[in-house]
PDB file of C-alpha atoms in Angstrom:
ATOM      1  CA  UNK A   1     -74.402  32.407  25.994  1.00  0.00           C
ATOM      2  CA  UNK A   2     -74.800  28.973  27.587  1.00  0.00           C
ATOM      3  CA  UNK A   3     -73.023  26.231  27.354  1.00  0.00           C
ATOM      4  CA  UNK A   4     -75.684  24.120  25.070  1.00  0.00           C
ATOM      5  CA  UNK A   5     -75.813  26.922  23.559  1.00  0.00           C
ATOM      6  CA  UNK A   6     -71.783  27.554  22.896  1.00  0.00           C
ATOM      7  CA  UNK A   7     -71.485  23.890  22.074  1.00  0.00           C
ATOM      8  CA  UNK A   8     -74.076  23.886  19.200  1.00  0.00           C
ATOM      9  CA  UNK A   9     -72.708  26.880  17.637  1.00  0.00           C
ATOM     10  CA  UNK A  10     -69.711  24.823  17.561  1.00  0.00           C
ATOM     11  CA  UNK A  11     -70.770  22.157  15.827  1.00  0.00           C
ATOM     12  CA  UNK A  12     -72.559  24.433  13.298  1.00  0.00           C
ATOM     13  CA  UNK A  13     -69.787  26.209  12.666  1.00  0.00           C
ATOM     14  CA  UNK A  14     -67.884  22.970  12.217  1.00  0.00           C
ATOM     15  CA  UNK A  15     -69.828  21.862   9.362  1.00  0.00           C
ATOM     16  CA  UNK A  16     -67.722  24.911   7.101  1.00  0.00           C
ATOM     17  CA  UNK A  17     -64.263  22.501   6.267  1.00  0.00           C
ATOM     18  CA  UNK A  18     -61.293  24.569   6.897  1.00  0.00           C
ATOM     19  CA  UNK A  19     -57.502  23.871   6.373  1.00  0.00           C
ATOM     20  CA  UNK A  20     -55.253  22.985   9.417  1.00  0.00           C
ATOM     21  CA  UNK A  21     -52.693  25.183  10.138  1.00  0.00           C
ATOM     22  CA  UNK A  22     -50.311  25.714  13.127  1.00  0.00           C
ATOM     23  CA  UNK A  23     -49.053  29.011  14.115  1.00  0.00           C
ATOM     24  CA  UNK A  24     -45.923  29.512  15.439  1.00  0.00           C
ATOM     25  CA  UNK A  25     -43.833  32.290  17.078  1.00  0.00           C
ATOM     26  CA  UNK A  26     -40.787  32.695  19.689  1.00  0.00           C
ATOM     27  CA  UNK A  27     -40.212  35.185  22.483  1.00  0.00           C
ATOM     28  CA  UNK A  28     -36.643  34.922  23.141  1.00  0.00           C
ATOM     29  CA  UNK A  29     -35.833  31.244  23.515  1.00  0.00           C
ATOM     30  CA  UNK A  30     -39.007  30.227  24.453  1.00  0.00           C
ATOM     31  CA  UNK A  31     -41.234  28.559  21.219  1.00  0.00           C
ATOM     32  CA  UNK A  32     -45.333  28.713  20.914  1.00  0.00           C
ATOM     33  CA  UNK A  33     -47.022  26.758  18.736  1.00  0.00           C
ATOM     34  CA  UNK A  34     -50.672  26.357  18.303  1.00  0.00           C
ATOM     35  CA  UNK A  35     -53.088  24.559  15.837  1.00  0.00           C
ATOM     36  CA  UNK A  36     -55.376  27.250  14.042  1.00  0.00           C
ATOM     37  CA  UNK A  37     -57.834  26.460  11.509  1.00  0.00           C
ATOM     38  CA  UNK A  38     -58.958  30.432  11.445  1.00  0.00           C
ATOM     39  CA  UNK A  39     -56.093  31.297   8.789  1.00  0.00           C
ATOM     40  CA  UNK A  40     -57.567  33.508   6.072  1.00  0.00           C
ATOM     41  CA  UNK A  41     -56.636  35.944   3.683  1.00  0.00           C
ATOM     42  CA  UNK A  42     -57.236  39.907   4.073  1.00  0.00           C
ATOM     43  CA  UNK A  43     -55.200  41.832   0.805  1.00  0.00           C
ATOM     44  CA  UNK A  44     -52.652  40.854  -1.718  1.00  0.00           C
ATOM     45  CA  UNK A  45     -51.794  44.560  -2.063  1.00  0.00           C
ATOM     46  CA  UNK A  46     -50.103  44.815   0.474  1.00  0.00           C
ATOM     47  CA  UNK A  47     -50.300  40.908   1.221  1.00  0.00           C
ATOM     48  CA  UNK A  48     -51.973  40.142   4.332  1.00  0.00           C
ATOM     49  CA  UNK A  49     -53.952  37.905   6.264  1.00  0.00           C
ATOM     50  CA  UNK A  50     -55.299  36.923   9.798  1.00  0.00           C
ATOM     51  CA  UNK A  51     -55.514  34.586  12.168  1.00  0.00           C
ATOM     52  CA  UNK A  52     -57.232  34.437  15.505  1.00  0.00           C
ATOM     53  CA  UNK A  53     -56.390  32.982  19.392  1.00  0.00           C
ATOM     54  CA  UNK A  54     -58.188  32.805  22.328  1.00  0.00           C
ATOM     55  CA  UNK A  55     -57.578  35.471  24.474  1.00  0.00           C
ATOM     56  CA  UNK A  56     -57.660  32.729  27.144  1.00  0.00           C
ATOM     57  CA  UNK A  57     -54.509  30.561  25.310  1.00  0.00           C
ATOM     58  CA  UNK A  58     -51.156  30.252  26.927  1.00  0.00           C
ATOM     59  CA  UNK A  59     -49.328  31.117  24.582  1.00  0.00           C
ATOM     60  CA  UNK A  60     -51.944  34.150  23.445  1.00  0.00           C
ATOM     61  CA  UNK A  61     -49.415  37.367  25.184  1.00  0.00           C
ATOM     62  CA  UNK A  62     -46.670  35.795  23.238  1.00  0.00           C
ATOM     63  CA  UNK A  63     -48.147  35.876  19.817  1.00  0.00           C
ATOM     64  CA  UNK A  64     -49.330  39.507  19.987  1.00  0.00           C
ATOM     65  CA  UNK A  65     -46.572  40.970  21.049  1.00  0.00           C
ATOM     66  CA  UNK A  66     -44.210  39.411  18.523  1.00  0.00           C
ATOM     67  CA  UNK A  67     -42.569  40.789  15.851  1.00  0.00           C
ATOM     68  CA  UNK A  68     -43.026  37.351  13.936  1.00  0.00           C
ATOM     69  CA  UNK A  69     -44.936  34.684  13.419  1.00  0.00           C
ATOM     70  CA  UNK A  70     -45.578  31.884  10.846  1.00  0.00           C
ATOM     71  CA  UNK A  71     -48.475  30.240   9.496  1.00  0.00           C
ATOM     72  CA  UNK A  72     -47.551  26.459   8.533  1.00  0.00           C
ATOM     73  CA  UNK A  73     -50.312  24.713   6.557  1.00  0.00           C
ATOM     74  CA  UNK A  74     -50.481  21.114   7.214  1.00  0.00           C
ATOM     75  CA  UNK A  75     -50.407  18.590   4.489  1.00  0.00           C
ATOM     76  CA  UNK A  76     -52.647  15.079   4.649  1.00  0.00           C
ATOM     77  CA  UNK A  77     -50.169  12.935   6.691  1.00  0.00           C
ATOM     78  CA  UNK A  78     -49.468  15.985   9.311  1.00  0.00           C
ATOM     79  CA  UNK A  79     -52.811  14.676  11.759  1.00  0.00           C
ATOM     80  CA  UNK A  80     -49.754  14.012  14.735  1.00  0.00           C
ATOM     81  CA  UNK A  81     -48.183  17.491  14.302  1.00  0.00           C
ATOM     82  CA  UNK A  82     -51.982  19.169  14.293  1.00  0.00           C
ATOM     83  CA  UNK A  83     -53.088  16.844  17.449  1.00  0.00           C
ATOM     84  CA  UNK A  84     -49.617  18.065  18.749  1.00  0.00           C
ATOM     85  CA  UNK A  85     -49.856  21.427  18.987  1.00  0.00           C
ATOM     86  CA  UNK A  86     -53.775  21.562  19.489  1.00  0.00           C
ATOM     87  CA  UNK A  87     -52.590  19.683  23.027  1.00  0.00           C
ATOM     88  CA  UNK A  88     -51.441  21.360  25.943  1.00  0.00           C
ATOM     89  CA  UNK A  89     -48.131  21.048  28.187  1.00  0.00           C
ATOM     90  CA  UNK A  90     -45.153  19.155  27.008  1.00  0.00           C
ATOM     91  CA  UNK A  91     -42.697  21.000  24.339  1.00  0.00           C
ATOM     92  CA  UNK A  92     -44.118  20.833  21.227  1.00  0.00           C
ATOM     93  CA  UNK A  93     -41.401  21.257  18.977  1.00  0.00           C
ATOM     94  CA  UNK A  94     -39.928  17.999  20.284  1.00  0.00           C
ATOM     95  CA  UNK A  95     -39.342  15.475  17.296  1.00  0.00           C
ATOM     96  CA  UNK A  96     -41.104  18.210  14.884  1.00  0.00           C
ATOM     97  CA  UNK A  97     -38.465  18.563  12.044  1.00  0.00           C
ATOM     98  CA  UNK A  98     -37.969  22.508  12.066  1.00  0.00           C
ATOM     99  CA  UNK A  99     -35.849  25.563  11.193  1.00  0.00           C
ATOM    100  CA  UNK A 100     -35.561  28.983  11.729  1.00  0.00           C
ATOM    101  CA  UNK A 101     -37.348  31.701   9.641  1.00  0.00           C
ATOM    102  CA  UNK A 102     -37.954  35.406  10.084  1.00  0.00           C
ATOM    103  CA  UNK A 103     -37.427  36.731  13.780  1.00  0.00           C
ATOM    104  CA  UNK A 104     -35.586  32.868  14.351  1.00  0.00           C
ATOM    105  CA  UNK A 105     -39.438  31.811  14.586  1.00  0.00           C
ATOM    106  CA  UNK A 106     -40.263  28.489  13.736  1.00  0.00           C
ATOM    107  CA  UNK A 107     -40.444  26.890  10.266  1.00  0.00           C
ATOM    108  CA  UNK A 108     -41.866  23.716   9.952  1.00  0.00           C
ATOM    109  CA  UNK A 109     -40.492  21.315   7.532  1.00  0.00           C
ATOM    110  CA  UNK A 110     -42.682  19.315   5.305  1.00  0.00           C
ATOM    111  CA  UNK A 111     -46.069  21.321   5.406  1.00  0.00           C
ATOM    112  CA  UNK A 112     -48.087  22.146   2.017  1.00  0.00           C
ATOM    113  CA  UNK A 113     -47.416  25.696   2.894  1.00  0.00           C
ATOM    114  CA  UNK A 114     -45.759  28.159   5.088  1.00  0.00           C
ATOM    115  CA  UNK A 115     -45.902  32.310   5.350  1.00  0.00           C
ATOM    116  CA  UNK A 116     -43.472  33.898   7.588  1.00  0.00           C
ATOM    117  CA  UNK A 117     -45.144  37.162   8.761  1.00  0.00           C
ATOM    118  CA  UNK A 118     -44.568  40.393  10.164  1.00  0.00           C
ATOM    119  CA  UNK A 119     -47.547  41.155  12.895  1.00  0.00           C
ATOM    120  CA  UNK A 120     -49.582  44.131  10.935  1.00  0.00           C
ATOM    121  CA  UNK A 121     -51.759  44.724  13.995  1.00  0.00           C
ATOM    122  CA  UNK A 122     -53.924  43.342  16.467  1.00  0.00           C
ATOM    123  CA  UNK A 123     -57.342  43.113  16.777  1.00  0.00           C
ATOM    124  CA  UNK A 124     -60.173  42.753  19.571  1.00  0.00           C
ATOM    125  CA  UNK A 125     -62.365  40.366  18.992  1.00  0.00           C
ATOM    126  CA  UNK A 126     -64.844  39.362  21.388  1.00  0.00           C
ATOM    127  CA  UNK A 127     -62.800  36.103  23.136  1.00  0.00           C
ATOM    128  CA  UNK A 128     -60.255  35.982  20.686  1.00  0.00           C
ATOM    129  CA  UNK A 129     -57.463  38.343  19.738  1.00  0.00           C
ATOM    130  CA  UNK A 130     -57.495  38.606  15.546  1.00  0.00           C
ATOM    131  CA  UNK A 131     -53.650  38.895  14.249  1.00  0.00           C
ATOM    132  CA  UNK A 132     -53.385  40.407  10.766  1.00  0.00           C
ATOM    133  CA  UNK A 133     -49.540  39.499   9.393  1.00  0.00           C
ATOM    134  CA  UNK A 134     -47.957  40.910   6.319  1.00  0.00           C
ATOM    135  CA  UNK A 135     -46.310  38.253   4.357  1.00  0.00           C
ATOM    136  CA  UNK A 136     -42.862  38.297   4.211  1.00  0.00           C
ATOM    137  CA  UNK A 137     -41.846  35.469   2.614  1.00  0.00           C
ATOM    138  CA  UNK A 138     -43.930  32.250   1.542  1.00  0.00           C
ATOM    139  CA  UNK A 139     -43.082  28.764  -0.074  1.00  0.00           C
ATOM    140  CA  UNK A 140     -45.439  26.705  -1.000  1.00  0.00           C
ATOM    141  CA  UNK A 141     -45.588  22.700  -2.593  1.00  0.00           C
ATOM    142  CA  UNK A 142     -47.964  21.773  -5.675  1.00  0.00           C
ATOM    143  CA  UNK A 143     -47.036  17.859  -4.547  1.00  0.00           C
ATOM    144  CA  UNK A 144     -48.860  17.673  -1.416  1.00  0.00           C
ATOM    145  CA  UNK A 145     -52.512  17.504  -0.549  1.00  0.00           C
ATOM    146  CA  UNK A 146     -54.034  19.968   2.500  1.00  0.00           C
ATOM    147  CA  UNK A 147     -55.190  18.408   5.792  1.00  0.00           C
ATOM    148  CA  UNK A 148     -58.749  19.557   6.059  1.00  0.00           C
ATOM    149  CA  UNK A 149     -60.796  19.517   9.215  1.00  0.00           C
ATOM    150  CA  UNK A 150     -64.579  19.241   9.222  1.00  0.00           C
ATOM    151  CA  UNK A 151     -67.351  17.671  10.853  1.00  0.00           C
ATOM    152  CA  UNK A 152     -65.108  16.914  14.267  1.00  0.00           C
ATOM    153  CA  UNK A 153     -62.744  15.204  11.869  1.00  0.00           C
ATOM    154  CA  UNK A 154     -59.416  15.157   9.988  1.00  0.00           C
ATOM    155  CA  UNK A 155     -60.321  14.486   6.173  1.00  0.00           C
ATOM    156  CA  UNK A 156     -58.327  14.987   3.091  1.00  0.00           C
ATOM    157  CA  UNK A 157     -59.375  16.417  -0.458  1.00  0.00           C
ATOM    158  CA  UNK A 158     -60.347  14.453  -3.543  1.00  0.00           C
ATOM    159  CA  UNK A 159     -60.716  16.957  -6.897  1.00  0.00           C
ATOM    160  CA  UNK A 160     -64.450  16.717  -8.284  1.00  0.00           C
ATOM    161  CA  UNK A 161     -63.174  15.173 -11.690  1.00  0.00           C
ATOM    162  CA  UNK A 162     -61.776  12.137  -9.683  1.00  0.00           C
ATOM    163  CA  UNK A 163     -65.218  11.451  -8.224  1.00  0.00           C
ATOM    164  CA  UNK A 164     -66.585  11.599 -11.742  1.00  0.00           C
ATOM    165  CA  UNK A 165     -64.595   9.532 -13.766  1.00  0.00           C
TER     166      UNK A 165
END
C-alpha cells in the first residue's frame, strides 16, 4: 500500500470518534505506557476485551509477553497524559499521579476508567499485534466525561438532550 494511500485510509478511519485510552504494563522495573484508542470489548462471559500495538512500537515485546496490563480511559482534562504517552523517549510516568495494580503494573489515578487485565492471548494481526485481556478488576467514575478523539482532534462529549434544550 502506498503512502497516499496509507495516509488516506488514515484519515478515513479517523472520521469513526473513539475514546482515548493508555495502556500500561511493567517488565520488572521497567514501565511502558502507550496511548491506544483501539480498546474494545470482546465477551462479558468471561469478560474480555482487546487492544492492539504496532508490531513496530518499543514497547510492543513488553506488552505481549506480560502477565498484566491495564487499560486507563482518559477523562476530558487528561489531553497532557494522552499527548504524553502517544510521544516517544523520556519516562513517561514522570509527574503522572500513579499506583500499583495487578502484576505492580501501572494504575493511573484520575482517569474515567481503568481495567486491570490478565493477557488472554495474543493475536497476529497484519502490523499490529491484537492483545485480548480478561478483566480482573475494574473501577470506573459516573462524574467524569471521556476524552474522545476524532477528526485529528481531542473533543469531549455533549449528551443529545443538552443540544436540544
Amino acid at each position: 500500500m502506498t503512502m497516499s494511500i496509507k495516509q488516506n485510509l488514515r484519515r478515513a478511519l479517523g472520521q469513526f470518534p473513539t475514546g482515548v485510552t493508555v495502556m500500561t504494563a511493567r517488565k520488572g522495573n521497567e514501565l511502558v505506557g502507550v496511548t491506544a484508542s483501539s480498546f474494545n470489548t470482546v465477551s462479558l462471559e468471561p469478560p474480555l476485551i482487546l487492544w492492539s500495538i504496532d508490531k513496530a512500537a518499543f514497547s510492543a515485546d513488553i506488552f505481549i509477553n506480560s502477565d498484566y496490563f491495564t487499560v486507563n480511559v482518559l477523562n476530558e482534562s487528561q489531553t497532557d497524559i494522552s499527548n504524553k504517552f502517544a510521544s516517544k523517549g523520556a519516562d513517561k510516568f514522570s509527574d503522572v499521579d500513579f499506583e500499583n495494580g495487578l502484576g505492580n503494573v501501572p494504575l493511573l489515578n484520575h482517569c474515567i476508567a481503568n481495567f486491570q487485565c490478565e493477557v488472554w492471548n495474543v493475536h497476529d494481526g497484519g502490523d499490529h499485534y491484537i492483545i485480548i485481556g480478561e478483566v480482573k478488576k475494574y473501577d470506573y467514575s459516573e462524574n467524569l466525561k471521556p476524552l474522545v478523539f476524532s477528526q485529528g482532534q481531542y473533543s469531549s462529549l455533549v449528551p443529545m438532550a443538552t443540544l436540544q434544550n
